[in-house]
PDB file of C-alpha atoms in Angstrom:
ATOM      1  CA  UNK A  95      20.780  -6.678  -2.644  1.00  0.00           C
ATOM      2  CA  UNK A  96      18.408  -4.802  -4.951  1.00  0.00           C
ATOM      3  CA  UNK A  97      14.936  -6.344  -5.431  1.00  0.00           C
ATOM      4  CA  UNK A  98      14.651  -8.534  -8.518  1.00  0.00           C
ATOM      5  CA  UNK A  99      11.921  -6.526 -10.324  1.00  0.00           C
ATOM      6  CA  UNK A 100      14.041  -3.374 -10.209  1.00  0.00           C
ATOM      7  CA  UNK A 101      16.842  -3.220 -12.736  1.00  0.00           C
ATOM      8  CA  UNK A 102      20.183  -3.574 -11.082  1.00  0.00           C
ATOM      9  CA  UNK A 103      21.759  -0.775 -13.078  1.00  0.00           C
ATOM     10  CA  UNK A 104      19.060   1.629 -11.874  1.00  0.00           C
ATOM     11  CA  UNK A 105      19.671   0.617  -8.261  1.00  0.00           C
ATOM     12  CA  UNK A 106      23.430   0.915  -8.619  1.00  0.00           C
ATOM     13  CA  UNK A 107      23.138   4.339 -10.266  1.00  0.00           C
ATOM     14  CA  UNK A 108      20.941   5.678  -7.474  1.00  0.00           C
ATOM     15  CA  UNK A 109      23.252   4.364  -4.766  1.00  0.00           C
ATOM     16  CA  UNK A 110      26.326   5.585  -6.648  1.00  0.00           C
ATOM     17  CA  UNK A 111      24.893   9.081  -6.983  1.00  0.00           C
ATOM     18  CA  UNK A 112      24.077   9.118  -3.281  1.00  0.00           C
ATOM     19  CA  UNK A 113      27.490   7.863  -2.174  1.00  0.00           C
ATOM     20  CA  UNK A 114      29.300  10.295  -4.454  1.00  0.00           C
ATOM     21  CA  UNK A 115      27.774  13.133  -2.444  1.00  0.00           C
ATOM     22  CA  UNK A 116      28.711  11.607   0.900  1.00  0.00           C
ATOM     23  CA  UNK A 117      30.685  13.367   3.599  1.00  0.00           C
ATOM     24  CA  UNK A 118      30.857  12.841   7.341  1.00  0.00           C
ATOM     25  CA  UNK A 119      28.971  15.177   9.705  1.00  0.00           C
ATOM     26  CA  UNK A 120      31.235  18.077  10.565  1.00  0.00           C
ATOM     27  CA  UNK A 121      30.337  18.708  14.232  1.00  0.00           C
ATOM     28  CA  UNK A 122      29.275  16.868  17.356  1.00  0.00           C
ATOM     29  CA  UNK A 123      25.645  17.995  17.142  1.00  0.00           C
ATOM     30  CA  UNK A 124      25.297  16.583  13.632  1.00  0.00           C
ATOM     31  CA  UNK A 125      26.944  13.331  14.695  1.00  0.00           C
ATOM     32  CA  UNK A 126      24.555  12.971  17.644  1.00  0.00           C
ATOM     33  CA  UNK A 127      21.635  13.754  15.343  1.00  0.00           C
ATOM     34  CA  UNK A 128      22.734  11.099  12.839  1.00  0.00           C
ATOM     35  CA  UNK A 129      23.120   8.476  15.565  1.00  0.00           C
ATOM     36  CA  UNK A 130      19.740   9.467  17.026  1.00  0.00           C
ATOM     37  CA  UNK A 131      17.983   9.065  13.669  1.00  0.00           C
ATOM     38  CA  UNK A 132      19.610   5.665  13.148  1.00  0.00           C
ATOM     39  CA  UNK A 133      18.419   4.599  16.610  1.00  0.00           C
ATOM     40  CA  UNK A 134      14.951   6.002  15.900  1.00  0.00           C
ATOM     41  CA  UNK A 135      14.782   4.031  12.655  1.00  0.00           C
ATOM     42  CA  UNK A 136      15.736   0.874  14.512  1.00  0.00           C
ATOM     43  CA  UNK A 137      13.134   1.447  17.260  1.00  0.00           C
ATOM     44  CA  UNK A 138      10.443   2.240  14.689  1.00  0.00           C
ATOM     45  CA  UNK A 139      10.962  -1.171  13.094  1.00  0.00           C
ATOM     46  CA  UNK A 140      11.249  -2.970  16.430  1.00  0.00           C
ATOM     47  CA  UNK A 141       7.967  -1.567  17.783  1.00  0.00           C
ATOM     48  CA  UNK A 142       5.416  -1.372  14.951  1.00  0.00           C
ATOM     49  CA  UNK A 143       1.728  -0.725  15.416  1.00  0.00           C
ATOM     50  CA  UNK A 144      -0.481  -3.791  14.877  1.00  0.00           C
ATOM     51  CA  UNK A 145      -2.889  -1.881  12.706  1.00  0.00           C
ATOM     52  CA  UNK A 146      -5.150  -4.785  11.754  1.00  0.00           C
ATOM     53  CA  UNK A 147      -5.196  -8.554  11.528  1.00  0.00           C
ATOM     54  CA  UNK A 148      -1.783  -9.614  10.154  1.00  0.00           C
ATOM     55  CA  UNK A 149      -1.026  -5.975   9.302  1.00  0.00           C
ATOM     56  CA  UNK A 150       1.725  -3.970  10.987  1.00  0.00           C
ATOM     57  CA  UNK A 151       2.310  -0.259  10.535  1.00  0.00           C
ATOM     58  CA  UNK A 152       5.980   0.717  10.757  1.00  0.00           C
ATOM     59  CA  UNK A 153       6.650   4.333  11.706  1.00  0.00           C
ATOM     60  CA  UNK A 154      10.081   4.555  10.095  1.00  0.00           C
ATOM     61  CA  UNK A 155       8.845   6.688   7.191  1.00  0.00           C
ATOM     62  CA  UNK A 156       9.131   9.829   9.325  1.00  0.00           C
ATOM     63  CA  UNK A 157      12.747   8.950  10.154  1.00  0.00           C
ATOM     64  CA  UNK A 158      13.480   8.310   6.475  1.00  0.00           C
ATOM     65  CA  UNK A 159      12.053  11.681   5.419  1.00  0.00           C
ATOM     66  CA  UNK A 160      14.012  13.515   8.130  1.00  0.00           C
ATOM     67  CA  UNK A 161      17.260  11.716   7.234  1.00  0.00           C
ATOM     68  CA  UNK A 162      16.948  12.537   3.523  1.00  0.00           C
ATOM     69  CA  UNK A 163      16.247  16.188   4.318  1.00  0.00           C
ATOM     70  CA  UNK A 164      18.935  16.759   6.938  1.00  0.00           C
ATOM     71  CA  UNK A 165      21.895  14.787   5.646  1.00  0.00           C
ATOM     72  CA  UNK A 166      23.820  14.293   2.483  1.00  0.00           C
ATOM     73  CA  UNK A 167      22.830  11.141   0.586  1.00  0.00           C
ATOM     74  CA  UNK A 168      25.679   8.910   1.721  1.00  0.00           C
ATOM     75  CA  UNK A 169      25.011   9.646   5.387  1.00  0.00           C
ATOM     76  CA  UNK A 170      21.251   9.178   4.928  1.00  0.00           C
ATOM     77  CA  UNK A 171      21.831   5.783   3.283  1.00  0.00           C
ATOM     78  CA  UNK A 172      24.239   4.738   6.009  1.00  0.00           C
ATOM     79  CA  UNK A 173      22.081   5.620   8.989  1.00  0.00           C
ATOM     80  CA  UNK A 174      18.854   4.210   7.503  1.00  0.00           C
ATOM     81  CA  UNK A 175      20.589   0.993   6.431  1.00  0.00           C
ATOM     82  CA  UNK A 176      22.233   0.651   9.828  1.00  0.00           C
ATOM     83  CA  UNK A 177      18.971   1.165  11.703  1.00  0.00           C
ATOM     84  CA  UNK A 178      17.136  -1.363   9.542  1.00  0.00           C
ATOM     85  CA  UNK A 179      19.921  -3.933   9.795  1.00  0.00           C
ATOM     86  CA  UNK A 180      20.156  -3.639  13.590  1.00  0.00           C
ATOM     87  CA  UNK A 181      16.388  -3.995  13.963  1.00  0.00           C
ATOM     88  CA  UNK A 182      16.320  -7.187  11.910  1.00  0.00           C
ATOM     89  CA  UNK A 183      19.312  -8.608  13.759  1.00  0.00           C
ATOM     90  CA  UNK A 184      17.638  -7.842  17.095  1.00  0.00           C
ATOM     91  CA  UNK A 185      14.472  -9.641  15.927  1.00  0.00           C
ATOM     92  CA  UNK A 186      16.577 -12.524  14.563  1.00  0.00           C
ATOM     93  CA  UNK A 187      14.924 -12.291  11.180  1.00  0.00           C
ATOM     94  CA  UNK A 188      16.043 -14.587   8.318  1.00  0.00           C
ATOM     95  CA  UNK A 189      19.021 -13.269   6.410  1.00  0.00           C
ATOM     96  CA  UNK A 190      17.143 -13.008   3.093  1.00  0.00           C
ATOM     97  CA  UNK A 191      14.365 -10.935   4.645  1.00  0.00           C
ATOM     98  CA  UNK A 192      16.971  -8.787   6.415  1.00  0.00           C
ATOM     99  CA  UNK A 193      18.830  -8.116   3.162  1.00  0.00           C
ATOM    100  CA  UNK A 194      15.651  -7.360   1.227  1.00  0.00           C
ATOM    101  CA  UNK A 195      14.172  -4.952   3.772  1.00  0.00           C
ATOM    102  CA  UNK A 196      17.507  -3.207   4.342  1.00  0.00           C
ATOM    103  CA  UNK A 197      18.062  -2.915   0.585  1.00  0.00           C
ATOM    104  CA  UNK A 198      14.557  -1.506   0.226  1.00  0.00           C
ATOM    105  CA  UNK A 199      15.191   1.218   2.826  1.00  0.00           C
ATOM    106  CA  UNK A 200      18.576   2.079   1.293  1.00  0.00           C
ATOM    107  CA  UNK A 201      17.049   2.224  -2.190  1.00  0.00           C
ATOM    108  CA  UNK A 202      14.268   4.546  -1.000  1.00  0.00           C
ATOM    109  CA  UNK A 203      16.792   6.808   0.712  1.00  0.00           C
ATOM    110  CA  UNK A 204      18.922   6.840  -2.446  1.00  0.00           C
ATOM    111  CA  UNK A 205      15.942   7.639  -4.646  1.00  0.00           C
ATOM    112  CA  UNK A 206      14.693  10.437  -2.396  1.00  0.00           C
ATOM    113  CA  UNK A 207      18.166  11.915  -2.064  1.00  0.00           C
ATOM    114  CA  UNK A 208      18.694  11.745  -5.833  1.00  0.00           C
ATOM    115  CA  UNK A 209      15.480  13.676  -6.460  1.00  0.00           C
ATOM    116  CA  UNK A 210      16.458  16.346  -3.929  1.00  0.00           C
ATOM    117  CA  UNK A 211      19.977  16.646  -5.370  1.00  0.00           C
ATOM    118  CA  UNK A 212      18.577  16.987  -8.880  1.00  0.00           C
ATOM    119  CA  UNK A 213      16.446  19.893  -7.660  1.00  0.00           C
ATOM    120  CA  UNK A 214      19.460  21.599  -6.025  1.00  0.00           C
ATOM    121  CA  UNK A 215      18.797  20.607  -2.411  1.00  0.00           C
ATOM    122  CA  UNK A 216      21.679  20.662   0.061  1.00  0.00           C
ATOM    123  CA  UNK A 217      21.464  18.511   3.184  1.00  0.00           C
ATOM    124  CA  UNK A 218      23.971  20.628   5.110  1.00  0.00           C
ATOM    125  CA  UNK A 219      21.964  23.791   4.397  1.00  0.00           C
ATOM    126  CA  UNK A 220      18.282  22.805   4.191  1.00  0.00           C
ATOM    127  CA  UNK A 221      15.985  25.593   2.977  1.00  0.00           C
ATOM    128  CA  UNK A 222      13.000  24.675   5.122  1.00  0.00           C
ATOM    129  CA  UNK A 223      11.876  28.270   5.476  1.00  0.00           C
ATOM    130  CA  UNK A 224      10.712  28.385   1.835  1.00  0.00           C
ATOM    131  CA  UNK A 225       7.183  27.064   1.228  1.00  0.00           C
ATOM    132  CA  UNK A 226       7.983  25.798  -2.265  1.00  0.00           C
ATOM    133  CA  UNK A 227      10.791  23.641  -0.884  1.00  0.00           C
ATOM    134  CA  UNK A 228       8.508  22.302   1.832  1.00  0.00           C
ATOM    135  CA  UNK A 229       5.931  21.235  -0.753  1.00  0.00           C
ATOM    136  CA  UNK A 230       8.611  19.659  -2.930  1.00  0.00           C
ATOM    137  CA  UNK A 231      10.113  17.727  -0.022  1.00  0.00           C
ATOM    138  CA  UNK A 232       6.638  16.560   1.024  1.00  0.00           C
ATOM    139  CA  UNK A 233       6.020  15.337  -2.530  1.00  0.00           C
ATOM    140  CA  UNK A 234       9.323  13.440  -2.444  1.00  0.00           C
ATOM    141  CA  UNK A 235       8.243  11.828   0.837  1.00  0.00           C
ATOM    142  CA  UNK A 236       4.960  10.700  -0.713  1.00  0.00           C
ATOM    143  CA  UNK A 237       6.856   9.294  -3.711  1.00  0.00           C
ATOM    144  CA  UNK A 238       9.102   7.300  -1.364  1.00  0.00           C
ATOM    145  CA  UNK A 239       6.027   5.812   0.341  1.00  0.00           C
ATOM    146  CA  UNK A 240       4.466   4.882  -2.990  1.00  0.00           C
ATOM    147  CA  UNK A 241       7.746   3.401  -4.201  1.00  0.00           C
ATOM    148  CA  UNK A 242       8.007   1.274  -1.073  1.00  0.00           C
ATOM    149  CA  UNK A 243       4.466  -0.042  -1.559  1.00  0.00           C
ATOM    150  CA  UNK A 244       5.154  -0.810  -5.226  1.00  0.00           C
ATOM    151  CA  UNK A 245       8.345  -2.730  -4.404  1.00  0.00           C
ATOM    152  CA  UNK A 246       6.632  -4.860  -1.766  1.00  0.00           C
ATOM    153  CA  UNK A 247       3.517  -5.457  -3.878  1.00  0.00           C
ATOM    154  CA  UNK A 248       5.675  -6.475  -6.845  1.00  0.00           C
ATOM    155  CA  UNK A 249       7.568  -9.048  -4.786  1.00  0.00           C
ATOM    156  CA  UNK A 250       4.336 -10.418  -3.312  1.00  0.00           C
ATOM    157  CA  UNK A 251       2.706 -10.643  -6.750  1.00  0.00           C
ATOM    158  CA  UNK A 252       5.681 -12.491  -8.203  1.00  0.00           C
ATOM    159  CA  UNK A 253       5.767 -14.955  -5.304  1.00  0.00           C
ATOM    160  CA  UNK A 254       2.012 -15.644  -5.403  1.00  0.00           C
ATOM    161  CA  UNK A 255       1.680 -15.527  -9.185  1.00  0.00           C
ATOM    162  CA  UNK A 256      -0.848 -12.678  -9.090  1.00  0.00           C
ATOM    163  CA  UNK A 257      -1.264 -10.037 -11.840  1.00  0.00           C
ATOM    164  CA  UNK A 258       1.045  -7.073 -11.309  1.00  0.00           C
ATOM    165  CA  UNK A 259      -1.591  -4.476 -12.207  1.00  0.00           C
ATOM    166  CA  UNK A 260      -3.994  -5.774  -9.583  1.00  0.00           C
ATOM    167  CA  UNK A 261      -1.265  -5.886  -6.951  1.00  0.00           C
ATOM    168  CA  UNK A 262      -0.095  -2.358  -7.801  1.00  0.00           C
ATOM    169  CA  UNK A 263      -3.646  -1.004  -7.682  1.00  0.00           C
ATOM    170  CA  UNK A 264      -4.212  -2.500  -4.243  1.00  0.00           C
ATOM    171  CA  UNK A 265      -0.928  -0.989  -3.055  1.00  0.00           C
ATOM    172  CA  UNK A 266      -1.559   2.496  -4.448  1.00  0.00           C
ATOM    173  CA  UNK A 267      -5.224   2.641  -3.375  1.00  0.00           C
ATOM    174  CA  UNK A 268      -5.346   1.396   0.245  1.00  0.00           C
ATOM    175  CA  UNK A 269      -8.613  -0.089   1.413  1.00  0.00           C
ATOM    176  CA  UNK A 270      -8.254   1.609   4.804  1.00  0.00           C
ATOM    177  CA  UNK A 271      -8.229   5.396   4.575  1.00  0.00           C
ATOM    178  CA  UNK A 272      -6.807   5.708   8.086  1.00  0.00           C
ATOM    179  CA  UNK A 273      -3.680   3.824   7.079  1.00  0.00           C
ATOM    180  CA  UNK A 274      -3.108   6.173   4.134  1.00  0.00           C
ATOM    181  CA  UNK A 275      -3.549   9.224   6.352  1.00  0.00           C
ATOM    182  CA  UNK A 276      -1.065   7.740   8.800  1.00  0.00           C
ATOM    183  CA  UNK A 277       1.589   7.554   6.090  1.00  0.00           C
ATOM    184  CA  UNK A 278       0.941  11.183   5.150  1.00  0.00           C
ATOM    185  CA  UNK A 279       1.183  12.118   8.818  1.00  0.00           C
ATOM    186  CA  UNK A 280       4.592  10.454   8.940  1.00  0.00           C
ATOM    187  CA  UNK A 281       5.774  12.695   6.101  1.00  0.00           C
ATOM    188  CA  UNK A 282       4.606  15.713   8.089  1.00  0.00           C
ATOM    189  CA  UNK A 283       6.330  14.413  11.207  1.00  0.00           C
ATOM    190  CA  UNK A 284       9.559  13.959   9.263  1.00  0.00           C
ATOM    191  CA  UNK A 285       9.347  17.563   8.063  1.00  0.00           C
ATOM    192  CA  UNK A 286       8.714  18.711  11.643  1.00  0.00           C
ATOM    193  CA  UNK A 287      11.754  16.818  12.956  1.00  0.00           C
ATOM    194  CA  UNK A 288      13.888  18.258  10.164  1.00  0.00           C
ATOM    195  CA  UNK A 289      12.665  21.787  10.862  1.00  0.00           C
ATOM    196  CA  UNK A 290      13.365  21.558  14.580  1.00  0.00           C
ATOM    197  CA  UNK A 291      16.780  19.991  13.985  1.00  0.00           C
ATOM    198  CA  UNK A 292      17.682  22.660  11.444  1.00  0.00           C
ATOM    199  CA  UNK A 293      16.844  25.462  13.871  1.00  0.00           C
ATOM    200  CA  UNK A 294      18.051  23.920  17.137  1.00  0.00           C
ATOM    201  CA  UNK A 295      19.566  20.455  16.881  1.00  0.00           C
ATOM    202  CA  UNK A 296      19.395  19.623  20.560  1.00  0.00           C
ATOM    203  CA  UNK A 297      15.669  20.435  20.722  1.00  0.00           C
ATOM    204  CA  UNK A 298      14.926  17.255  18.761  1.00  0.00           C
ATOM    205  CA  UNK A 299      15.170  15.449  22.109  1.00  0.00           C
ATOM    206  CA  UNK A 300      12.022  17.321  23.184  1.00  0.00           C
ATOM    207  CA  UNK A 301      10.093  15.454  20.480  1.00  0.00           C
ATOM    208  CA  UNK A 302      10.900  12.072  22.011  1.00  0.00           C
ATOM    209  CA  UNK A 303       8.375  12.319  24.851  1.00  0.00           C
ATOM    210  CA  UNK A 304       5.348  13.326  22.735  1.00  0.00           C
ATOM    211  CA  UNK A 305       6.348  10.796  20.052  1.00  0.00           C
ATOM    212  CA  UNK A 306       6.537   8.005  22.629  1.00  0.00           C
ATOM    213  CA  UNK A 307       3.238   9.127  24.182  1.00  0.00           C
ATOM    214  CA  UNK A 308       1.461   9.157  20.809  1.00  0.00           C
ATOM    215  CA  UNK A 309       2.877   5.734  19.973  1.00  0.00           C
ATOM    216  CA  UNK A 310       1.670   4.285  23.267  1.00  0.00           C
ATOM    217  CA  UNK A 311      -1.744   5.913  22.861  1.00  0.00           C
ATOM    218  CA  UNK A 312      -2.133   4.530  19.336  1.00  0.00           C
ATOM    219  CA  UNK A 313      -0.953   1.095  20.463  1.00  0.00           C
ATOM    220  CA  UNK A 314      -3.465   1.119  23.322  1.00  0.00           C
ATOM    221  CA  UNK A 315      -6.283   2.246  21.015  1.00  0.00           C
ATOM    222  CA  UNK A 316      -5.493  -0.407  18.404  1.00  0.00           C
ATOM    223  CA  UNK A 317      -5.217  -3.075  21.116  1.00  0.00           C
ATOM    224  CA  UNK A 318      -8.633  -2.124  22.520  1.00  0.00           C
ATOM    225  CA  UNK A 319     -10.150  -2.159  19.035  1.00  0.00           C
ATOM    226  CA  UNK A 320      -8.757  -5.619  18.301  1.00  0.00           C
ATOM    227  CA  UNK A 321     -10.057  -6.904  21.635  1.00  0.00           C
ATOM    228  CA  UNK A 322     -13.494  -5.465  20.838  1.00  0.00           C
ATOM    229  CA  UNK A 323     -13.439  -7.146  17.414  1.00  0.00           C
ATOM    230  CA  UNK A 324     -12.531 -10.477  19.014  1.00  0.00           C
ATOM    231  CA  UNK A 325     -15.376 -10.093  21.523  1.00  0.00           C
ATOM    232  CA  UNK A 326     -17.872  -9.263  18.773  1.00  0.00           C
ATOM    233  CA  UNK A 327     -16.853 -12.302  16.745  1.00  0.00           C
ATOM    234  CA  UNK A 328     -17.083 -14.488  19.845  1.00  0.00           C
ATOM    235  CA  UNK A 329     -20.524 -13.130  20.705  1.00  0.00           C
ATOM    236  CA  UNK A 330     -21.749 -13.734  17.162  1.00  0.00           C
ATOM    237  CA  UNK A 331     -20.843 -17.427  17.294  1.00  0.00           C
ATOM    238  CA  UNK A 332     -21.456 -18.308  20.968  1.00  0.00           C
ATOM    239  CA  UNK A 333     -24.480 -18.467  23.235  1.00  0.00           C
ATOM    240  CA  UNK A 334     -24.452 -15.628  25.790  1.00  0.00           C
ATOM    241  CA  UNK A 335     -25.756 -17.859  28.618  1.00  0.00           C
ATOM    242  CA  UNK A 336     -23.646 -21.014  28.314  1.00  0.00           C
ATOM    243  CA  UNK A 337     -20.823 -19.685  26.097  1.00  0.00           C
ATOM    244  CA  UNK A 338     -21.245 -22.765  23.917  1.00  0.00           C
ATOM    245  CA  UNK A 339     -21.080 -22.475  20.107  1.00  0.00           C
ATOM    246  CA  UNK A 340     -24.483 -21.381  18.789  1.00  0.00           C
ATOM    247  CA  UNK A 341     -26.510 -22.248  15.689  1.00  0.00           C
ATOM    248  CA  UNK A 342     -24.541 -19.843  13.455  1.00  0.00           C
ATOM    249  CA  UNK A 343     -21.273 -21.452  14.539  1.00  0.00           C
ATOM    250  CA  UNK A 344     -22.769 -24.937  13.982  1.00  0.00           C
ATOM    251  CA  UNK A 345     -23.786 -24.099  10.415  1.00  0.00           C
ATOM    252  CA  UNK A 346     -20.421 -22.519   9.667  1.00  0.00           C
ATOM    253  CA  UNK A 347     -18.425 -25.457  11.038  1.00  0.00           C
ATOM    254  CA  UNK A 348     -20.763 -27.965   9.414  1.00  0.00           C
ATOM    255  CA  UNK A 349     -20.300 -26.322   6.032  1.00  0.00           C
ATOM    256  CA  UNK A 350     -16.514 -26.528   6.414  1.00  0.00           C
ATOM    257  CA  UNK A 351     -16.607 -30.168   7.527  1.00  0.00           C
ATOM    258  CA  UNK A 352     -18.929 -31.202   4.698  1.00  0.00           C
ATOM    259  CA  UNK A 353     -16.728 -29.452   2.138  1.00  0.00           C
ATOM    260  CA  UNK A 354     -13.645 -31.198   3.500  1.00  0.00           C
ATOM    261  CA  UNK A 355     -15.448 -34.545   3.582  1.00  0.00           C
ATOM    262  CA  UNK A 356     -16.498 -34.055  -0.037  1.00  0.00           C
ATOM    263  CA  UNK A 357     -12.898 -33.412  -1.120  1.00  0.00           C
ATOM    264  CA  UNK A 358     -11.419 -36.331   0.830  1.00  0.00           C
ATOM    265  CA  UNK A 359     -14.287 -38.793   0.458  1.00  0.00           C
ATOM    266  CA  UNK A 360     -14.910 -38.945   4.198  1.00  0.00           C
ATOM    267  CA  UNK A 361     -18.158 -39.365   6.125  1.00  0.00           C
ATOM    268  CA  UNK A 362     -19.610 -36.954   8.676  1.00  0.00           C
ATOM    269  CA  UNK A 363     -21.737 -37.702  11.737  1.00  0.00           C
ATOM    270  CA  UNK A 364     -23.791 -35.183  13.745  1.00  0.00           C
ATOM    271  CA  UNK A 365     -24.711 -35.952  17.370  1.00  0.00           C
ATOM    272  CA  UNK A 366     -27.970 -34.424  18.578  1.00  0.00           C
ATOM    273  CA  UNK A 367     -28.636 -34.030  22.324  1.00  0.00           C
ATOM    274  CA  UNK A 368     -32.029 -33.279  23.828  1.00  0.00           C
ATOM    275  CA  UNK A 369     -33.085 -32.573  27.426  1.00  0.00           C
ATOM    276  CA  UNK A 370     -36.116 -34.572  28.506  1.00  0.00           C
ATOM    277  CA  UNK A 371     -38.715 -32.751  30.618  1.00  0.00           C
ATOM    278  CA  UNK A 372     -36.750 -29.474  30.473  1.00  0.00           C
ATOM    279  CA  UNK A 373     -40.008 -27.604  29.852  1.00  0.00           C
ATOM    280  CA  UNK A 374     -41.289 -28.776  33.239  1.00  0.00           C
ATOM    281  CA  UNK A 375     -38.307 -27.192  34.970  1.00  0.00           C
ATOM    282  CA  UNK A 376     -38.842 -23.979  33.028  1.00  0.00           C
ATOM    283  CA  UNK A 377     -42.578 -23.850  33.852  1.00  0.00           C
ATOM    284  CA  UNK A 378     -42.524 -24.939  37.509  1.00  0.00           C
ATOM    285  CA  UNK A 379     -39.244 -23.533  38.821  1.00  0.00           C
ATOM    286  CA  UNK A 380     -38.905 -20.489  36.556  1.00  0.00           C
ATOM    287  CA  UNK A 381     -36.489 -19.234  33.936  1.00  0.00           C
ATOM    288  CA  UNK A 382     -33.712 -18.527  36.457  1.00  0.00           C
ATOM    289  CA  UNK A 383     -33.623 -22.153  37.585  1.00  0.00           C
ATOM    290  CA  UNK A 384     -33.775 -23.350  33.978  1.00  0.00           C
ATOM    291  CA  UNK A 385     -30.856 -21.080  33.104  1.00  0.00           C
ATOM    292  CA  UNK A 386     -28.806 -22.485  35.992  1.00  0.00           C
ATOM    293  CA  UNK A 387     -29.591 -25.995  34.805  1.00  0.00           C
ATOM    294  CA  UNK A 388     -28.456 -25.167  31.265  1.00  0.00           C
ATOM    295  CA  UNK A 389     -25.224 -23.654  32.580  1.00  0.00           C
ATOM    296  CA  UNK A 390     -24.528 -26.745  34.709  1.00  0.00           C
ATOM    297  CA  UNK A 391     -25.155 -29.064  31.772  1.00  0.00           C
ATOM    298  CA  UNK A 392     -22.973 -26.937  29.497  1.00  0.00           C
ATOM    299  CA  UNK A 393     -20.133 -27.066  32.035  1.00  0.00           C
ATOM    300  CA  UNK A 394     -20.420 -30.867  32.235  1.00  0.00           C
TER     301      UNK A 394
END
């Protein structure tokens, strides 16, 4: 299930290291926390933010960071893989996309857990009260984000036949600064969830309400922004009085039609309509009457 560009032995080693350190949660609170994180990962993939045109922002990075911090590698892999798999099954995604995305999440969890284990981190006894550990864990979270972007950009480049360097550069240097800050905020949110869970496990439930409120607020803001963008585009290409396509829209469509006709050897005709004696209506009855006449003609 590992992505093709990544060597299979590297993937298997990471997963093997993670599973070798696996053990089941030892109390009911830890079990509830594990199930809650798996459910949160599933919901994060089921309800992404439509950040831009054909761009969705999934908020499962915070869940991934918290899972890697709080649990031993095998448990982190299991709950993240389960959440991703359930989300794809619920959306009825194709099996190949389901396997790839689930493998990607599991690989990221394995890689992050391997880095923490190599540094001496213990999931059952997280040392979140030490600033140096906090910085190290945050750096691991950023590395997981970058790794995810590199995996996806590599697959896209191979499918489209694009240069890998260009695809990697676009992935590592996002064009939208807000999107990059959102990913960093998810790392911080994952650290916050881990800190609260480490101190008082049952208080994690208190984070659900503000998290849901922030998600709804962001969704509403993004929806309003997209609606405003659609209105601006419509206003740029339509007459404000009649709502008919304007001169800019005519030139744009005409350019497209002429280019298509040139490729296919077709012919193009343009129909020109004029209103006889319209100036008399405008001069004698006024602009308001002329506007009503234009609207009536446009409707017809």
